[in-house]
Coordinates of C-alpha atoms in Angstrom, one line a residue:
X65 CA 26.7 5.8 -9.0
X66 CA 24.0 7.8 -11.0
X67 CA 21.5 9.8 -9.1
X68 CA 18.9 8.4 -10.4
X69 CA 19.6 4.8 -9.9
X70 CA 20.4 5.0 -5.8
X71 CA 17.2 6.7 -6.1
X72 CA 15.6 3.6 -7.2
X73 CA 17.6 1.2 -6.1
X74 CA 16.5 2.8 -2.4
X75 CA 12.5 2.9 -3.7
X76 CA 12.9 -1.0 -4.4
X77 CA 14.4 -0.6 -0.6
X78 CA 11.1 1.0 0.8
X79 CA 8.5 -0.9 -1.4
X80 CA 9.2 -4.2 0.3
X81 CA 9.2 -2.1 3.7
X82 CA 5.9 -0.9 2.8
X83 CA 4.5 -4.1 1.6
X84 CA 5.7 -6.1 4.4
X85 CA 3.9 -2.7 6.3
X86 CA 0.5 -3.5 4.7
X87 CA 0.9 -7.8 5.4
X88 CA 1.1 -6.7 8.6
X89 CA -1.8 -4.3 9.1
X90 CA -4.0 -6.7 7.1
X91 CA -3.9 -9.4 9.4
X92 CA -3.7 -7.2 12.7
X93 CA -7.2 -5.8 10.2
X94 CA -8.7 -9.0 10.0
X95 CA -8.2 -10.5 14.2
X96 CA -9.7 -6.8 15.2
X97 CA -12.3 -5.5 12.5
X98 CA -13.6 -3.2 15.4
X99 CA -10.3 -1.8 17.3
X100 CA -10.3 2.0 17.6
X101 CA -7.2 4.4 17.6
X102 CA -6.5 3.5 20.8
X103 CA -6.9 0.1 21.7
X104 CA -4.2 -0.2 18.8
X105 CA -1.8 2.2 20.1
X106 CA -1.4 -0.8 23.1
X107 CA -0.7 -3.6 20.3
X108 CA 2.4 -4.4 19.3
X109 CA 1.7 -5.8 16.5
X110 CA 0.8 -2.3 15.4
X111 CA 4.3 -1.1 16.6
X112 CA 5.2 -3.3 14.6
X113 CA 4.1 -2.8 11.1
X114 CA 4.4 1.6 12.4
X115 CA 7.7 1.0 12.1
X116 CA 8.3 -0.9 8.9
X117 CA 6.0 2.0 7.1
X118 CA 9.1 4.7 9.5
X119 CA 11.8 2.9 8.1
X120 CA 9.9 2.4 4.4
X121 CA 9.8 6.4 4.8
X122 CA 12.6 7.0 5.8
X123 CA 14.3 5.0 2.6
X124 CA 11.4 7.5 0.8
X125 CA 12.8 10.8 2.2
X126 CA 16.4 9.7 0.9
X127 CA 14.9 8.3 -3.1
X128 CA 13.8 11.9 -3.5
X129 CA 17.1 13.7 -2.4
X130 CA 18.6 11.7 -5.1
X131 CA 15.5 11.2 -7.8
X132 CA 12.9 13.0 -9.4
X133 CA 9.2 12.7 -8.1
X134 CA 8.2 11.2 -11.4
X135 CA 10.5 8.6 -10.5
X136 CA 10.6 8.0 -7.4
X137 CA 6.8 7.6 -6.9
X138 CA 6.1 5.0 -9.5
X139 CA 8.2 2.5 -8.4
X140 CA 5.5 2.6 -4.6
X141 CA 3.4 0.4 -6.8
X142 CA 6.2 -2.6 -6.5
X143 CA 4.2 -2.7 -3.2
X144 CA 1.3 -4.2 -4.2
X145 CA 4.0 -6.5 -6.6
X146 CA 5.8 -7.8 -2.9
X147 CA 3.1 -7.9 -0.6
X148 CA 0.9 -10.3 -2.8
X149 CA 3.6 -13.5 -2.6
X150 CA 3.7 -12.3 1.4
X151 CA 0.1 -12.1 2.2
X152 CA 0.0 -15.5 0.3
X153 CA 2.7 -17.3 2.6
X154 CA 1.5 -15.9 5.7
X155 CA -1.7 -17.2 4.6
X156 CA -0.9 -20.6 3.5
X157 CA -1.6 -20.1 0.3
X158 CA 0.6 -20.5 -3.0
X159 CA 0.0 -17.1 -5.7
X160 CA -2.5 -17.7 -8.0
X161 CA -1.8 -17.1 -12.2
X162 CA -4.0 -14.1 -12.2
X163 CA -1.9 -13.0 -9.7
X164 CA 1.7 -13.6 -11.5
X165 CA -0.2 -12.4 -14.9
X166 CA -1.2 -9.0 -12.8
X167 CA 2.6 -8.5 -11.4
X168 CA 4.3 -9.0 -14.8
X169 CA 2.2 -6.2 -16.4
X170 CA 2.8 -3.6 -13.7
X171 CA 6.2 -4.4 -13.8
X172 CA 6.2 -3.8 -17.5
X173 CA 4.4 -1.0 -17.0
X174 CA 6.6 0.8 -14.4
X175 CA 9.9 -0.4 -16.8
X176 CA 7.6 2.2 -19.4
X177 CA 7.2 5.2 -16.7
X178 CA 10.5 5.0 -15.9
X179 CA 12.0 5.3 -19.0
X180 CA 10.4 8.4 -19.8
X181 CA 10.6 10.1 -16.3
X182 CA 14.4 9.9 -15.7
X183 CA 15.0 13.2 -15.7
X184 CA 17.2 15.4 -12.8
X185 CA 17.3 14.7 -9.6
X186 CA 14.9 18.3 -8.2
X187 CA 15.7 21.2 -7.8
X188 CA 12.5 22.5 -7.6
X189 CA 10.0 23.1 -4.1
X190 CA 6.5 23.7 -2.7
X191 CA 6.4 27.5 -1.6
X192 CA 5.3 28.2 1.7
X193 CA 1.7 29.3 0.2
X194 CA 1.9 26.1 -2.3
X195 CA 2.2 24.2 0.0
X196 CA -1.1 25.2 2.6
X197 CA -2.7 25.3 -0.4
X198 CA -2.1 21.5 -1.7
X199 CA -2.1 20.4 1.8
X200 CA -5.8 22.1 2.4
X201 CA -7.5 20.9 -0.9
X202 CA -6.2 17.2 -0.2
X203 CA -7.7 17.3 3.0
X204 CA -10.6 18.8 2.2
X205 CA -10.8 15.7 -0.4
X206 CA -10.1 13.1 1.8
X207 CA -13.1 14.8 4.1
X208 CA -15.1 14.1 1.9
X209 CA -14.0 10.1 0.6
X210 CA -14.1 9.2 4.7
X211 CA -17.4 10.4 5.2
X212 CA -19.3 7.0 6.9
X213 CA -21.1 4.9 4.2
X214 CA -20.9 2.0 3.2
X215 CA -18.4 0.0 1.3
X216 CA -15.4 2.7 3.6
X217 CA -12.3 -0.2 2.4
X218 CA -11.9 1.3 -1.0
X219 CA -12.8 4.9 -0.3
X220 CA -10.8 5.0 2.8
X221 CA -7.2 3.6 0.5
X222 CA -8.4 6.1 -2.0
X223 CA -7.7 9.0 1.3
X224 CA -5.1 7.1 2.4
X225 CA -3.1 7.4 -1.1
X226 CA -3.9 10.6 -2.2
X227 CA -2.7 11.1 1.7
X228 CA 0.7 9.2 1.4
X229 CA 1.1 10.7 -2.6
X230 CA 1.0 15.1 -0.9
X231 CA 3.2 14.0 1.6
X232 CA 5.9 12.3 -0.5
X233 CA 5.5 15.9 -2.3
X234 CA 5.9 17.3 0.9
X235 CA 8.5 15.4 2.0
X236 CA 10.4 16.3 -1.0
X237 CA 10.5 20.1 -0.4
X238 CA 12.0 19.3 3.1
X239 CA 15.1 17.7 2.1
X240 CA 15.0 20.0 -0.8
X241 CA 15.3 22.8 1.3
X242 CA 16.9 21.8 4.1
X243 CA 20.0 21.0 2.3
X244 CA 20.0 24.1 0.8
X245 CA 23.0 26.4 2.3
X246 CA 21.5 29.3 0.8
X247 CA 19.1 29.3 3.6
X248 CA 18.8 28.4 7.5
X249 CA 18.9 24.4 7.8
X250 CA 15.2 25.2 10.1
X251 CA 13.5 27.7 8.1
X252 CA 9.9 28.8 8.7
X253 CA 9.0 26.7 5.2
X254 CA 11.1 23.4 6.6
X255 CA 9.0 23.6 9.8
X256 CA 5.4 24.4 8.8
X257 CA 5.7 21.6 5.4
X258 CA 7.3 19.6 7.9
X259 CA 4.3 19.7 10.2
X260 CA 2.2 18.9 7.8
X261 CA 4.3 15.8 6.3
X262 CA 3.6 13.9 9.8
X263 CA -0.1 15.4 9.7
X264 CA -0.7 13.9 6.1
X265 CA 1.7 10.2 7.3
X266 CA 0.0 9.8 10.1
X267 CA -3.1 10.2 8.5
X268 CA -2.3 7.9 6.0
X269 CA -1.9 5.5 8.0
X270 CA -5.0 5.1 10.1
X271 CA -7.0 5.9 6.6
X272 CA -4.7 2.2 5.7
X273 CA -5.7 1.2 8.8
X274 CA -9.2 1.2 8.0
X275 CA -9.1 0.5 4.4
X276 CA -7.7 -3.1 5.6
X277 CA -10.7 -4.4 7.1
X278 CA -12.2 -5.4 4.1
X279 CA -8.9 -7.7 3.0
X280 CA -5.7 -6.0 1.5
X281 CA -6.0 -6.9 -2.6
X282 CA -8.2 -4.4 -4.1
X283 CA -7.4 -1.8 -0.8
X284 CA -3.8 -1.6 -1.0
X285 CA -4.0 -1.7 -5.2
X286 CA -6.1 1.7 -4.4
X287 CA -3.4 3.4 -2.5
X288 CA -1.0 2.2 -4.9
X289 CA -3.1 3.7 -7.5
X290 CA -3.9 6.9 -6.0
X291 CA 0.1 7.6 -4.7
X292 CA 1.5 7.9 -7.4
X293 CA -1.1 10.1 -9.2
X294 CA -1.2 12.4 -6.7
X295 CA 2.6 12.9 -6.4
X296 CA 2.9 13.2 -10.4
X297 CA -0.3 15.7 -10.8
X298 CA 2.3 17.8 -8.2
X299 CA 5.4 16.7 -9.1
X300 CA 3.8 17.5 -13.1
X301 CA 2.1 21.1 -12.7
X302 CA 4.2 22.7 -9.6
X303 CA 7.6 21.1 -9.4
X304 CA 8.8 21.9 -12.4
X305 CA 9.4 18.1 -13.4
X306 CA 8.6 17.2 -17.0
X307 CA 7.7 13.4 -18.9
X308 CA 11.1 13.0 -21.0
X309 CA 11.1 12.0 -25.1
X310 CA 8.5 15.7 -26.3
X311 CA 5.2 13.4 -27.4
X312 CA 6.6 9.8 -28.1
X313 CA 7.3 9.7 -24.7
X314 CA 3.9 11.2 -22.9
X315 CA 2.6 7.9 -24.9
X316 CA 5.0 5.5 -24.1
X317 CA 4.2 6.8 -20.2
X318 CA 0.6 6.6 -20.9
X319 CA 0.8 2.9 -22.2
X320 CA 2.9 2.0 -18.8
X321 CA 0.4 3.4 -17.4
X322 CA -2.0 1.7 -19.0
X323 CA -0.3 -1.6 -18.2
X324 CA 0.4 -0.9 -14.8
X325 CA -3.2 0.1 -14.2
X326 CA -4.0 -3.5 -15.9
X327 CA -1.8 -5.4 -13.3
X328 CA -3.1 -3.4 -10.4
X329 CA -6.7 -4.5 -10.9
X330 CA -5.6 -8.3 -11.8
X331 CA -4.2 -8.3 -8.9
X332 CA -7.1 -6.5 -6.4
X333 CA -9.2 -8.8 -8.9
X334 CA -7.6 -12.0 -8.1
X335 CA -9.2 -14.5 -5.3
X336 CA -7.2 -16.7 -3.1
X337 CA -7.0 -20.0 -3.1
X338 CA -10.3 -21.7 -1.3
X339 CA -9.5 -22.1 2.4
X340 CA -10.9 -26.3 1.5
X341 CA -7.7 -26.2 -1.2
X342 CA -5.0 -25.8 1.8
X343 CA -3.8 -28.6 4.2
X344 CA -5.1 -27.5 7.3
X345 CA -8.0 -26.7 6.4
X346 CA -8.2 -30.9 5.2
X347 CA -7.2 -31.4 8.8
X348 CA -9.6 -29.5 10.7
X349 CA -12.3 -30.6 8.8
X350 CA -11.8 -34.0 9.9
X351 CA -11.8 -32.7 13.4
X352 CA -15.3 -34.0 15.8
X353 CA -15.5 -30.2 16.6
X354 CA -15.2 -28.5 13.2
X355 CA -17.8 -27.0 11.7
X356 CA -17.7 -28.6 8.6
X357 CA -16.3 -32.1 9.7
X358 CA -18.6 -35.2 9.0
X359 CA -21.3 -36.7 11.7
X360 CA -19.5 -39.0 14.6
X361 CA -21.2 -42.4 14.2
X362 CA -21.9 -44.2 17.0
X363 CA -24.6 -47.0 18.1
X364 CA -28.8 -46.3 17.5
X365 CA -29.6 -46.8 22.4
X366 CA -32.0 -49.9 20.8
X367 CA -30.0 -51.3 18.0
X368 CA -26.5 -51.8 19.2
X369 CA -26.0 -53.4 15.4
X370 CA -26.7 -49.8 13.4
X371 CA -24.7 -46.2 13.4
X372 CA -26.6 -43.6 13.3
X373 CA -25.0 -39.9 13.5
X374 CA -24.3 -38.1 16.7
X375 CA -26.8 -35.8 17.7
X376 CA -24.4 -32.2 19.4

């Protein structure tokens, strides 16, 4: 089988696992919006999401061994496509027409990007100085984005996407260098970059958990956009990867990126169905203890034949 096809297949399964993890994180964040790191460590739901993220990351690592960064990383946008129906099902609602439209546009855009990005398997890696420079610049940018202030969700999501994208680029360096038989498996380059990968992966996970306190759609869309952007910049500028097709390929990739971005924006802005439309909400509205229930009617003490709203 073609190496690029193997990378695409692994990336698809990885995207589904990442989507399940994102939905689990969002549900945990909505139930415990102020939970700190220590409290998360004692939560079974948190470790379930960590396990899903770890499985997805492992598949992603293998995909990077078979395909170039410019192919594997854009497929990460399918995480949002998979998370939309998953999140809707967990919330007990149907996927809206706007969400389906955003999904279709995202898929079309990704298809256009893949046509131009289907280059050979990677054979170049970041040197130790390059890896340190990328890590330092990214860490500084993440520090600015994650500062205290208003609207932390989108800023933390952007920082999470950058951390994950850089971790992917560094992971490719580790996998290619570790399987290169001309150098030791546990060389300084492999060990040092592997530690950076662990730091950025853990940071990205915690940043996304904070971002999901504001909901799933918008933050996940920001993660989806920032992640491949960071990885593509590294791949094209430092790893020698190139888009296929010359000027026409560049235009097609730009058009695909525009379509995918439009789809992601639609997915992030799509408003879920109102709670009153859900059958469970309708049942709750009929219960006397519900805040939306109609007031119960009881006889007035001095006029048994007249009904008045009961007081609580």
